[in-house]
GROMACS .gro file of C-alpha atoms in nm:
model
  459
    1UNK     CA    1   3.359  -2.866   1.029
    2UNK     CA    2   3.004  -2.923   1.158
    3UNK     CA    3   2.729  -2.713   1.011
    4UNK     CA    4   2.647  -2.557   1.347
    5UNK     CA    5   3.005  -2.431   1.374
    6UNK     CA    6   2.986  -2.284   1.025
    7UNK     CA    7   2.669  -2.095   1.113
    8UNK     CA    8   2.836  -1.947   1.418
    9UNK     CA    9   3.036  -1.713   1.196
   10UNK     CA   10   2.909  -1.401   1.023
   11UNK     CA   11   2.553  -1.466   0.907
   12UNK     CA   12   2.549  -1.652   0.573
   13UNK     CA   13   2.262  -1.641   0.328
   14UNK     CA   14   2.088  -1.930   0.502
   15UNK     CA   15   2.093  -1.750   0.836
   16UNK     CA   16   1.967  -1.430   0.678
   17UNK     CA   17   1.671  -1.625   0.547
   18UNK     CA   18   1.619  -1.773   0.893
   19UNK     CA   19   1.617  -1.425   1.043
   20UNK     CA   20   1.369  -1.313   0.777
   21UNK     CA   21   1.149  -1.613   0.851
   22UNK     CA   22   1.153  -1.536   1.221
   23UNK     CA   23   1.075  -1.170   1.166
   24UNK     CA   24   0.814  -1.187   0.890
   25UNK     CA   25   0.632  -1.491   1.025
   26UNK     CA   26   0.609  -1.350   1.376
   27UNK     CA   27   0.500  -1.014   1.235
   28UNK     CA   28   0.209  -1.186   1.061
   29UNK     CA   29   0.115  -1.393   1.364
   30UNK     CA   30   0.115  -1.100   1.602
   31UNK     CA   31  -0.049  -0.866   1.355
   32UNK     CA   32  -0.337  -1.112   1.352
   33UNK     CA   33  -0.326  -1.144   1.730
   34UNK     CA   34  -0.312  -0.769   1.800
   35UNK     CA   35  -0.584  -0.658   1.562
   36UNK     CA   36  -0.816  -0.865   1.776
   37UNK     CA   37  -0.701  -0.674   2.085
   38UNK     CA   38  -0.761  -0.339   1.915
   39UNK     CA   39  -1.102  -0.452   1.792
   40UNK     CA   40  -1.185  -0.586   2.139
   41UNK     CA   41  -1.120  -0.239   2.282
   42UNK     CA   42  -1.293  -0.036   2.011
   43UNK     CA   43  -1.552  -0.245   1.826
   44UNK     CA   44  -1.651  -0.584   1.969
   45UNK     CA   45  -1.841  -0.462   2.279
   46UNK     CA   46  -2.103  -0.299   2.056
   47UNK     CA   47  -2.108  -0.555   1.775
   48UNK     CA   48  -2.096  -0.886   1.961
   49UNK     CA   49  -2.228  -0.796   2.306
   50UNK     CA   50  -2.482  -0.520   2.238
   51UNK     CA   51  -2.735  -0.638   2.497
   52UNK     CA   52  -2.489  -0.632   2.789
   53UNK     CA   53  -2.449  -0.256   2.805
   54UNK     CA   54  -2.128  -0.054   2.791
   55UNK     CA   55  -1.938  -0.177   3.100
   56UNK     CA   56  -2.043  -0.541   3.080
   57UNK     CA   57  -1.986  -0.541   2.705
   58UNK     CA   58  -1.628  -0.420   2.753
   59UNK     CA   59  -1.569  -0.683   3.022
   60UNK     CA   60  -1.710  -0.958   2.797
   61UNK     CA   61  -1.504  -0.837   2.502
   62UNK     CA   62  -1.181  -0.846   2.703
   63UNK     CA   63  -1.282  -1.187   2.837
   64UNK     CA   64  -1.284  -1.318   2.478
   65UNK     CA   65  -0.947  -1.146   2.437
   66UNK     CA   66  -0.826  -1.344   2.738
   67UNK     CA   67  -0.949  -1.675   2.597
   68UNK     CA   68  -0.648  -1.682   2.367
   69UNK     CA   69  -0.415  -1.670   2.665
   70UNK     CA   70  -0.584  -1.974   2.816
   71UNK     CA   71  -0.523  -2.153   2.487
   72UNK     CA   72  -0.159  -2.045   2.465
   73UNK     CA   73  -0.017  -2.303   2.710
   74UNK     CA   74  -0.203  -2.574   2.519
   75UNK     CA   75  -0.056  -2.438   2.198
   76UNK     CA   76   0.287  -2.436   2.360
   77UNK     CA   77   0.248  -2.801   2.461
   78UNK     CA   78   0.100  -2.912   2.128
   79UNK     CA   79   0.343  -2.733   1.900
   80UNK     CA   80   0.627  -2.789   2.145
   81UNK     CA   81   0.572  -3.163   2.113
   82UNK     CA   82   0.567  -3.133   1.733
   83UNK     CA   83   0.882  -2.922   1.743
   84UNK     CA   84   1.068  -3.171   1.962
   85UNK     CA   85   0.951  -3.483   1.777
   86UNK     CA   86   0.898  -3.377   1.414
   87UNK     CA   87   1.100  -3.059   1.376
   88UNK     CA   88   1.115  -2.688   1.448
   89UNK     CA   89   1.029  -2.592   1.089
   90UNK     CA   90   0.703  -2.789   1.091
   91UNK     CA   91   0.573  -2.583   1.381
   92UNK     CA   92   0.661  -2.256   1.207
   93UNK     CA   93   0.447  -2.347   0.908
   94UNK     CA   94   0.157  -2.500   1.105
   95UNK     CA   95   0.116  -2.208   1.344
   96UNK     CA   96   0.114  -1.957   1.060
   97UNK     CA   97  -0.159  -2.143   0.869
   98UNK     CA   98  -0.377  -2.186   1.178
   99UNK     CA   99  -0.349  -1.820   1.272
  100UNK     CA  100  -0.429  -1.704   0.919
  101UNK     CA  101  -0.742  -1.918   0.887
  102UNK     CA  102  -0.876  -1.809   1.227
  103UNK     CA  103  -0.810  -1.440   1.162
  104UNK     CA  104  -0.978  -1.431   0.822
  105UNK     CA  105  -1.275  -1.618   0.968
  106UNK     CA  106  -1.314  -1.349   1.236
  107UNK     CA  107  -1.316  -1.088   0.960
  108UNK     CA  108  -1.606  -1.272   0.793
  109UNK     CA  109  -1.800  -1.343   1.114
  110UNK     CA  110  -2.160  -1.209   1.131
  111UNK     CA  111  -2.237  -0.985   1.428
  112UNK     CA  112  -2.472  -1.047   1.720
  113UNK     CA  113  -2.759  -0.871   1.543
  114UNK     CA  114  -2.738  -1.118   1.254
  115UNK     CA  115  -2.692  -1.456   1.425
  116UNK     CA  116  -2.755  -1.384   1.791
  117UNK     CA  117  -2.574  -1.591   2.052
  118UNK     CA  118  -2.378  -1.780   1.786
  119UNK     CA  119  -2.175  -1.467   1.712
  120UNK     CA  120  -1.994  -1.449   2.049
  121UNK     CA  121  -1.968  -1.831   2.062
  122UNK     CA  122  -1.794  -1.847   1.725
  123UNK     CA  123  -1.582  -1.547   1.822
  124UNK     CA  124  -1.457  -1.734   2.129
  125UNK     CA  125  -1.381  -2.047   1.923
  126UNK     CA  126  -1.182  -1.851   1.666
  127UNK     CA  127  -1.002  -1.657   1.935
  128UNK     CA  128  -0.911  -1.988   2.101
  129UNK     CA  129  -0.763  -2.102   1.768
  130UNK     CA  130  -0.559  -1.780   1.753
  131UNK     CA  131  -0.432  -1.856   2.102
  132UNK     CA  132  -0.323  -2.206   2.004
  133UNK     CA  133  -0.134  -2.066   1.707
  134UNK     CA  134   0.042  -1.784   1.888
  135UNK     CA  135   0.119  -2.023   2.176
  136UNK     CA  136   0.338  -2.219   1.940
  137UNK     CA  137   0.460  -1.928   1.727
  138UNK     CA  138   0.675  -1.720   1.958
  139UNK     CA  139   0.854  -2.014   2.115
  140UNK     CA  140   0.905  -2.185   1.778
  141UNK     CA  141   1.044  -1.872   1.613
  142UNK     CA  142   1.266  -1.786   1.910
  143UNK     CA  143   1.397  -2.140   1.926
  144UNK     CA  144   1.452  -2.165   1.551
  145UNK     CA  145   1.660  -1.847   1.531
  146UNK     CA  146   1.839  -1.927   1.858
  147UNK     CA  147   1.954  -2.269   1.739
  148UNK     CA  148   2.103  -2.111   1.426
  149UNK     CA  149   2.264  -1.807   1.592
  150UNK     CA  150   2.619  -1.789   1.737
  151UNK     CA  151   2.606  -1.794   2.116
  152UNK     CA  152   2.799  -1.469   2.166
  153UNK     CA  153   2.540  -1.275   1.962
  154UNK     CA  154   2.232  -1.485   2.024
  155UNK     CA  155   2.026  -1.210   2.188
  156UNK     CA  156   2.099  -0.975   1.897
  157UNK     CA  157   2.009  -1.233   1.632
  158UNK     CA  158   1.706  -1.345   1.831
  159UNK     CA  159   1.572  -0.992   1.790
  160UNK     CA  160   1.413  -1.101   1.462
  161UNK     CA  161   1.105  -1.271   1.613
  162UNK     CA  162   1.095  -1.018   1.898
  163UNK     CA  163   1.093  -0.726   1.656
  164UNK     CA  164   0.835  -0.918   1.456
  165UNK     CA  165   0.609  -0.899   1.760
  166UNK     CA  166   0.651  -0.521   1.776
  167UNK     CA  167   0.612  -0.491   1.400
  168UNK     CA  168   0.288  -0.687   1.422
  169UNK     CA  169   0.151  -0.438   1.675
  170UNK     CA  170   0.280  -0.148   1.468
  171UNK     CA  171   0.122  -0.283   1.150
  172UNK     CA  172  -0.210  -0.356   1.321
  173UNK     CA  173  -0.220  -0.007   1.471
  174UNK     CA  174  -0.140   0.157   1.137
  175UNK     CA  175  -0.406  -0.050   0.961
  176UNK     CA  176  -0.676   0.048   1.210
  177UNK     CA  177  -0.556   0.408   1.200
  178UNK     CA  178  -0.582   0.424   0.820
  179UNK     CA  179  -0.927   0.266   0.817
  180UNK     CA  180  -1.035   0.496   1.099
  181UNK     CA  181  -0.921   0.813   0.924
  182UNK     CA  182  -1.042   0.709   0.579
  183UNK     CA  183  -1.406   0.640   0.673
  184UNK     CA  184  -1.676   0.761   0.904
  185UNK     CA  185  -1.739   0.602   1.242
  186UNK     CA  186  -2.061   0.450   1.109
  187UNK     CA  187  -1.882   0.291   0.812
  188UNK     CA  188  -1.598   0.169   1.031
  189UNK     CA  189  -1.844   0.003   1.270
  190UNK     CA  190  -2.049  -0.139   0.983
  191UNK     CA  191  -1.770  -0.309   0.788
  192UNK     CA  192  -1.443  -0.112   0.805
  193UNK     CA  193  -1.322  -0.302   1.111
  194UNK     CA  194  -1.320  -0.621   0.901
  195UNK     CA  195  -1.053  -0.492   0.660
  196UNK     CA  196  -0.751  -0.547   0.891
  197UNK     CA  197  -0.863  -0.907   0.951
  198UNK     CA  198  -0.910  -0.986   0.583
  199UNK     CA  199  -0.575  -0.833   0.486
  200UNK     CA  200  -0.418  -1.116   0.682
  201UNK     CA  201  -0.446  -1.337   0.372
  202UNK     CA  202  -0.172  -1.141   0.195
  203UNK     CA  203   0.058  -1.138   0.497
  204UNK     CA  204   0.018  -1.510   0.561
  205UNK     CA  205   0.105  -1.588   0.198
  206UNK     CA  206   0.430  -1.388   0.227
  207UNK     CA  207   0.519  -1.552   0.558
  208UNK     CA  208   0.459  -1.902   0.424
  209UNK     CA  209   0.672  -1.833   0.117
  210UNK     CA  210   0.967  -1.743   0.340
  211UNK     CA  211   0.922  -2.022   0.593
  212UNK     CA  212   0.877  -2.302   0.342
  213UNK     CA  213   1.218  -2.219   0.197
  214UNK     CA  214   1.425  -2.266   0.515
  215UNK     CA  215   1.596  -2.580   0.641
  216UNK     CA  216   1.567  -2.748   0.980
  217UNK     CA  217   1.811  -2.625   1.247
  218UNK     CA  218   2.150  -2.802   1.258
  219UNK     CA  219   2.122  -2.860   1.634
  220UNK     CA  220   1.789  -3.042   1.598
  221UNK     CA  221   1.916  -3.249   1.304
  222UNK     CA  222   2.223  -3.354   1.500
  223UNK     CA  223   2.013  -3.437   1.804
  224UNK     CA  224   1.782  -3.657   1.598
  225UNK     CA  225   2.074  -3.837   1.438
  226UNK     CA  226   2.228  -3.923   1.774
  227UNK     CA  227   1.919  -3.974   1.990
  228UNK     CA  228   1.872  -4.342   2.076
  229UNK     CA  229   1.536  -4.520   2.075
  230UNK     CA  230   1.482  -4.477   2.448
  231UNK     CA  231   1.545  -4.105   2.430
  232UNK     CA  232   1.327  -4.063   2.121
  233UNK     CA  233   1.037  -4.243   2.287
  234UNK     CA  234   1.028  -4.009   2.587
  235UNK     CA  235   0.749  -3.754   2.623
  236UNK     CA  236   0.904  -3.404   2.619
  237UNK     CA  237   0.651  -3.256   2.863
  238UNK     CA  238   0.714  -3.529   3.119
  239UNK     CA  239   1.091  -3.492   3.086
  240UNK     CA  240   1.062  -3.115   3.117
  241UNK     CA  241   0.887  -3.124   3.453
  242UNK     CA  242   1.093  -3.418   3.576
  243UNK     CA  243   1.426  -3.250   3.508
  244UNK     CA  244   1.364  -2.874   3.503
  245UNK     CA  245   1.034  -2.786   3.669
  246UNK     CA  246   1.198  -2.513   3.878
  247UNK     CA  247   1.354  -2.344   3.575
  248UNK     CA  248   1.021  -2.366   3.391
  249UNK     CA  249   0.837  -2.180   3.667
  250UNK     CA  250   1.110  -1.919   3.708
  251UNK     CA  251   1.130  -1.856   3.333
  252UNK     CA  252   0.751  -1.813   3.330
  253UNK     CA  253   0.768  -1.563   3.614
  254UNK     CA  254   1.053  -1.366   3.456
  255UNK     CA  255   0.841  -1.257   3.157
  256UNK     CA  256   0.526  -1.165   3.347
  257UNK     CA  257   0.612  -0.796   3.385
  258UNK     CA  258   0.661  -0.708   3.022
  259UNK     CA  259   0.365  -0.918   2.912
  260UNK     CA  260   0.127  -0.751   3.160
  261UNK     CA  261   0.263  -0.401   3.099
  262UNK     CA  262   0.240  -0.458   2.725
  263UNK     CA  263  -0.125  -0.555   2.718
  264UNK     CA  264  -0.228  -0.299   2.978
  265UNK     CA  265  -0.029  -0.026   2.805
  266UNK     CA  266  -0.118  -0.107   2.446
  267UNK     CA  267  -0.468  -0.256   2.480
  268UNK     CA  268  -0.638  -0.170   2.808
  269UNK     CA  269  -0.530   0.196   2.809
  270UNK     CA  270  -0.681   0.233   2.461
  271UNK     CA  271  -1.022   0.146   2.603
  272UNK     CA  272  -0.964   0.335   2.929
  273UNK     CA  273  -0.867   0.660   2.758
  274UNK     CA  274  -1.147   0.646   2.501
  275UNK     CA  275  -1.426   0.555   2.743
  276UNK     CA  276  -1.316   0.714   3.073
  277UNK     CA  277  -1.110   1.012   2.959
  278UNK     CA  278  -1.300   1.083   2.638
  279UNK     CA  279  -1.008   1.055   2.394
  280UNK     CA  280  -1.095   0.984   2.032
  281UNK     CA  281  -1.018   0.645   1.882
  282UNK     CA  282  -0.767   0.792   1.636
  283UNK     CA  283  -0.590   0.990   1.911
  284UNK     CA  284  -0.526   0.673   2.110
  285UNK     CA  285  -0.416   0.481   1.802
  286UNK     CA  286  -0.167   0.760   1.726
  287UNK     CA  287  -0.037   0.750   2.084
  288UNK     CA  288   0.002   0.373   2.055
  289UNK     CA  289   0.193   0.421   1.730
  290UNK     CA  290   0.448   0.640   1.909
  291UNK     CA  291   0.457   0.398   2.202
  292UNK     CA  292   0.542   0.106   1.974
  293UNK     CA  293   0.840   0.304   1.847
  294UNK     CA  294   0.973   0.325   2.203
  295UNK     CA  295   0.902  -0.046   2.247
  296UNK     CA  296   1.120  -0.124   1.946
  297UNK     CA  297   1.399   0.105   2.073
  298UNK     CA  298   1.386  -0.063   2.413
  299UNK     CA  299   1.390  -0.409   2.257
  300UNK     CA  300   1.703  -0.338   2.053
  301UNK     CA  301   1.884  -0.180   2.351
  302UNK     CA  302   1.779  -0.469   2.576
  303UNK     CA  303   1.911  -0.732   2.335
  304UNK     CA  304   2.243  -0.556   2.276
  305UNK     CA  305   2.301  -0.509   2.649
  306UNK     CA  306   2.197  -0.869   2.718
  307UNK     CA  307   2.484  -0.997   2.503
  308UNK     CA  308   2.729  -0.761   2.677
  309UNK     CA  309   2.608  -0.757   3.039
  310UNK     CA  310   2.399  -1.073   3.066
  311UNK     CA  311   2.028  -1.156   3.055
  312UNK     CA  312   1.970  -1.128   3.432
  313UNK     CA  313   2.118  -0.779   3.465
  314UNK     CA  314   1.906  -0.625   3.189
  315UNK     CA  315   1.579  -0.798   3.273
  316UNK     CA  316   1.635  -0.748   3.645
  317UNK     CA  317   1.679  -0.373   3.594
  318UNK     CA  318   1.370  -0.341   3.371
  319UNK     CA  319   1.152  -0.550   3.604
  320UNK     CA  320   1.272  -0.357   3.910
  321UNK     CA  321   1.210  -0.019   3.745
  322UNK     CA  322   0.862  -0.136   3.649
  323UNK     CA  323   0.769  -0.178   4.017
  324UNK     CA  324   0.815   0.196   4.068
  325UNK     CA  325   0.659   0.292   3.735
  326UNK     CA  326   0.345   0.089   3.813
  327UNK     CA  327   0.246   0.348   4.077
  328UNK     CA  328   0.323   0.642   3.848
  329UNK     CA  329   0.143   0.529   3.533
  330UNK     CA  330  -0.222   0.600   3.610
  331UNK     CA  331  -0.169   0.929   3.798
  332UNK     CA  332   0.001   1.058   3.482
  333UNK     CA  333  -0.268   0.914   3.254
  334UNK     CA  334  -0.547   1.056   3.471
  335UNK     CA  335  -0.429   1.411   3.404
  336UNK     CA  336  -0.613   1.375   3.076
  337UNK     CA  337  -0.333   1.560   2.898
  338UNK     CA  338  -0.270   1.406   2.556
  339UNK     CA  339   0.104   1.470   2.569
  340UNK     CA  340   0.141   1.321   2.916
  341UNK     CA  341  -0.066   1.018   2.818
  342UNK     CA  342   0.169   0.973   2.523
  343UNK     CA  343   0.468   0.989   2.759
  344UNK     CA  344   0.304   0.738   2.996
  345UNK     CA  345   0.237   0.487   2.718
  346UNK     CA  346   0.585   0.537   2.570
  347UNK     CA  347   0.768   0.482   2.902
  348UNK     CA  348   0.554   0.174   2.971
  349UNK     CA  349   0.640   0.021   2.634
  350UNK     CA  350   1.007   0.122   2.666
  351UNK     CA  351   1.028  -0.088   2.984
  352UNK     CA  352   0.848  -0.365   2.800
  353UNK     CA  353   1.110  -0.357   2.526
  354UNK     CA  354   1.406  -0.358   2.767
  355UNK     CA  355   1.277  -0.674   2.936
  356UNK     CA  356   1.152  -0.834   2.615
  357UNK     CA  357   1.479  -0.791   2.423
  358UNK     CA  358   1.676  -1.057   2.616
  359UNK     CA  359   1.382  -1.296   2.656
  360UNK     CA  360   1.398  -1.454   2.311
  361UNK     CA  361   1.753  -1.568   2.383
  362UNK     CA  362   1.709  -1.643   2.752
  363UNK     CA  363   1.425  -1.894   2.755
  364UNK     CA  364   1.560  -2.137   2.490
  365UNK     CA  365   1.898  -2.125   2.666
  366UNK     CA  366   1.744  -2.258   2.986
  367UNK     CA  367   1.640  -2.597   2.841
  368UNK     CA  368   1.817  -2.892   2.677
  369UNK     CA  369   1.772  -2.989   2.314
  370UNK     CA  370   1.545  -3.293   2.352
  371UNK     CA  371   1.264  -3.089   2.510
  372UNK     CA  372   1.373  -2.732   2.434
  373UNK     CA  373   1.074  -2.662   2.209
  374UNK     CA  374   0.830  -2.783   2.476
  375UNK     CA  375   1.017  -2.604   2.756
  376UNK     CA  376   1.029  -2.275   2.569
  377UNK     CA  377   0.661  -2.295   2.476
  378UNK     CA  378   0.536  -2.398   2.819
  379UNK     CA  379   0.747  -2.146   3.012
  380UNK     CA  380   0.660  -1.850   2.794
  381UNK     CA  381   0.292  -1.929   2.766
  382UNK     CA  382   0.243  -1.994   3.136
  383UNK     CA  383   0.382  -1.646   3.190
  384UNK     CA  384   0.149  -1.519   2.920
  385UNK     CA  385  -0.159  -1.649   3.101
  386UNK     CA  386  -0.073  -1.476   3.428
  387UNK     CA  387   0.086  -1.167   3.276
  388UNK     CA  388  -0.117  -1.123   2.960
  389UNK     CA  389  -0.466  -1.262   3.017
  390UNK     CA  390  -0.550  -1.193   3.380
  391UNK     CA  391  -0.452  -0.824   3.421
  392UNK     CA  392  -0.678  -0.684   3.142
  393UNK     CA  393  -0.971  -0.886   3.282
  394UNK     CA  394  -0.907  -0.774   3.642
  395UNK     CA  395  -0.844  -0.412   3.546
  396UNK     CA  396  -1.211  -0.313   3.512
  397UNK     CA  397  -1.330  -0.457   3.848
  398UNK     CA  398  -1.019  -0.322   4.024
  399UNK     CA  399  -1.086   0.021   3.878
  400UNK     CA  400  -1.448   0.009   3.995
  401UNK     CA  401  -1.359  -0.109   4.346
  402UNK     CA  402  -1.036   0.078   4.426
  403UNK     CA  403  -0.978   0.327   4.147
  404UNK     CA  404  -0.667   0.334   3.933
  405UNK     CA  405  -0.444   0.268   4.236
  406UNK     CA  406  -0.585  -0.086   4.235
  407UNK     CA  407  -0.455  -0.142   3.884
  408UNK     CA  408  -0.119   0.012   3.971
  409UNK     CA  409  -0.083  -0.215   4.274
  410UNK     CA  410  -0.159  -0.522   4.063
  411UNK     CA  411   0.104  -0.415   3.808
  412UNK     CA  412   0.362  -0.360   4.083
  413UNK     CA  413   0.301  -0.706   4.232
  414UNK     CA  414   0.344  -0.868   3.891
  415UNK     CA  415   0.666  -0.672   3.832
  416UNK     CA  416   0.798  -0.779   4.174
  417UNK     CA  417   0.733  -1.145   4.094
  418UNK     CA  418   0.914  -1.103   3.762
  419UNK     CA  419   1.210  -0.938   3.936
  420UNK     CA  420   1.249  -1.219   4.189
  421UNK     CA  421   1.210  -1.483   3.917
  422UNK     CA  422   1.482  -1.350   3.690
  423UNK     CA  423   1.723  -1.307   3.981
  424UNK     CA  424   1.669  -1.671   4.081
  425UNK     CA  425   1.749  -1.799   3.732
  426UNK     CA  426   2.109  -1.874   3.643
  427UNK     CA  427   2.282  -1.651   3.389
  428UNK     CA  428   2.269  -1.808   3.042
  429UNK     CA  429   2.459  -1.554   2.829
  430UNK     CA  430   2.730  -1.725   2.626
  431UNK     CA  431   2.578  -2.070   2.672
  432UNK     CA  432   2.607  -2.306   2.376
  433UNK     CA  433   2.269  -2.464   2.314
  434UNK     CA  434   2.427  -2.809   2.317
  435UNK     CA  435   2.520  -2.728   2.676
  436UNK     CA  436   2.194  -2.558   2.779
  437UNK     CA  437   2.018  -2.696   3.084
  438UNK     CA  438   2.334  -2.841   3.240
  439UNK     CA  439   2.446  -2.563   3.471
  440UNK     CA  440   2.376  -2.624   3.831
  441UNK     CA  441   2.334  -2.997   3.783
  442UNK     CA  442   2.005  -2.963   3.600
  443UNK     CA  443   2.083  -3.254   3.370
  444UNK     CA  444   2.188  -3.605   3.461
  445UNK     CA  445   2.175  -3.954   3.316
  446UNK     CA  446   2.142  -4.056   2.957
  447UNK     CA  447   2.010  -3.719   2.843
  448UNK     CA  448   2.329  -3.554   2.961
  449UNK     CA  449   2.533  -3.821   2.782
  450UNK     CA  450   2.358  -3.744   2.453
  451UNK     CA  451   2.415  -3.372   2.483
  452UNK     CA  452   2.776  -3.442   2.581
  453UNK     CA  453   2.820  -3.638   2.261
  454UNK     CA  454   2.672  -3.350   2.064
  455UNK     CA  455   2.917  -3.106   2.222
  456UNK     CA  456   3.205  -3.334   2.128
  457UNK     CA  457   3.074  -3.359   1.772
  458UNK     CA  458   3.052  -2.979   1.744
  459UNK     CA  459   3.398  -2.915   1.886
   0.00000   0.00000   0.00000
């Protein structure tokens, strides 16, 4: 019996370690990624852009936050190529090391008062490195777990990297909350903000220990054994856009809602409520802590339902509901009531979780084995640029020009695009990854012959 068939049964020890690697590694990566977002909202405007003033400093700080999203597609292409040519495991280790080095370096970076213009320049460079790393991380972890998991429970098993993303946000919020409560504002601004960045060393060490002990996925090993020289010499990115450019764009669009709602709900609202509504830093961090709990609940429900009802049904419902919620969010937040703000953040992140839960299974299922790593990375990170980077940058000028209704309208448009995109994608639930990319005539020629041979081998 082929190894892939063996792994399709109840999770053996090897699969449990794979799930742990997906969860812990992604937790570390996104902890590192999110502490930057929290610091960008609370600390960096004053420390790295002091001469720009309050509003311009916030805009510049969120611009550096957005730099990582511009790097993410490049990271998806770079690590996608490595994943398709060298192996999925190699990308898991490389992305974790790169993220850890960049994050610790940010924690050691002198401020603008000490080194002047070099402080924001170095901050942008290190943030770009974080973007490269996280651009390869999510897709690599999702793909790795997906290629091990049985197809009938793939969304449930693929929760491990998805929950790692939420756990990373939860851990980063708790860390900032502890440092915020345990020291004065002056101490926190002087050096306390560096602690969450430097703690990354410990987390990276744990993640590397787990990831170095796992084996390459059976599907990739089989594909490499049977791929001929012509197939092996092909460039994954070229093959991706030659064979499945439409699916790539639709997959990118399908994730835009939950990415934009996530960063607006968990990052931008932190700054908005502290600067515009006068909430304390610790109050907003506490609200975010509760909101992350609802994000996790939504993610688990979304994944379970995705295996039972299909990916399109669950994501279509969440994206559609988000169109309506986009116009309700800021009127509720603008009441200034702490409880209502907590409800607003929690509902936002609950919708994020419902749409996010099926995504880790959906995107790898869209593409075929020979360029699945590249396809997953490119599709997800293109969506990240539009959904994750642009909205927080546009939020401030939209607020100034049109008020909060401008932000709500932008969120509704993004949610509408995501709704149309997921409805135009084919349903992938129950698809064997040897067969992925073939529905609807997406695959032809020698590539289809190779995957056909793999399906025969796994039968």
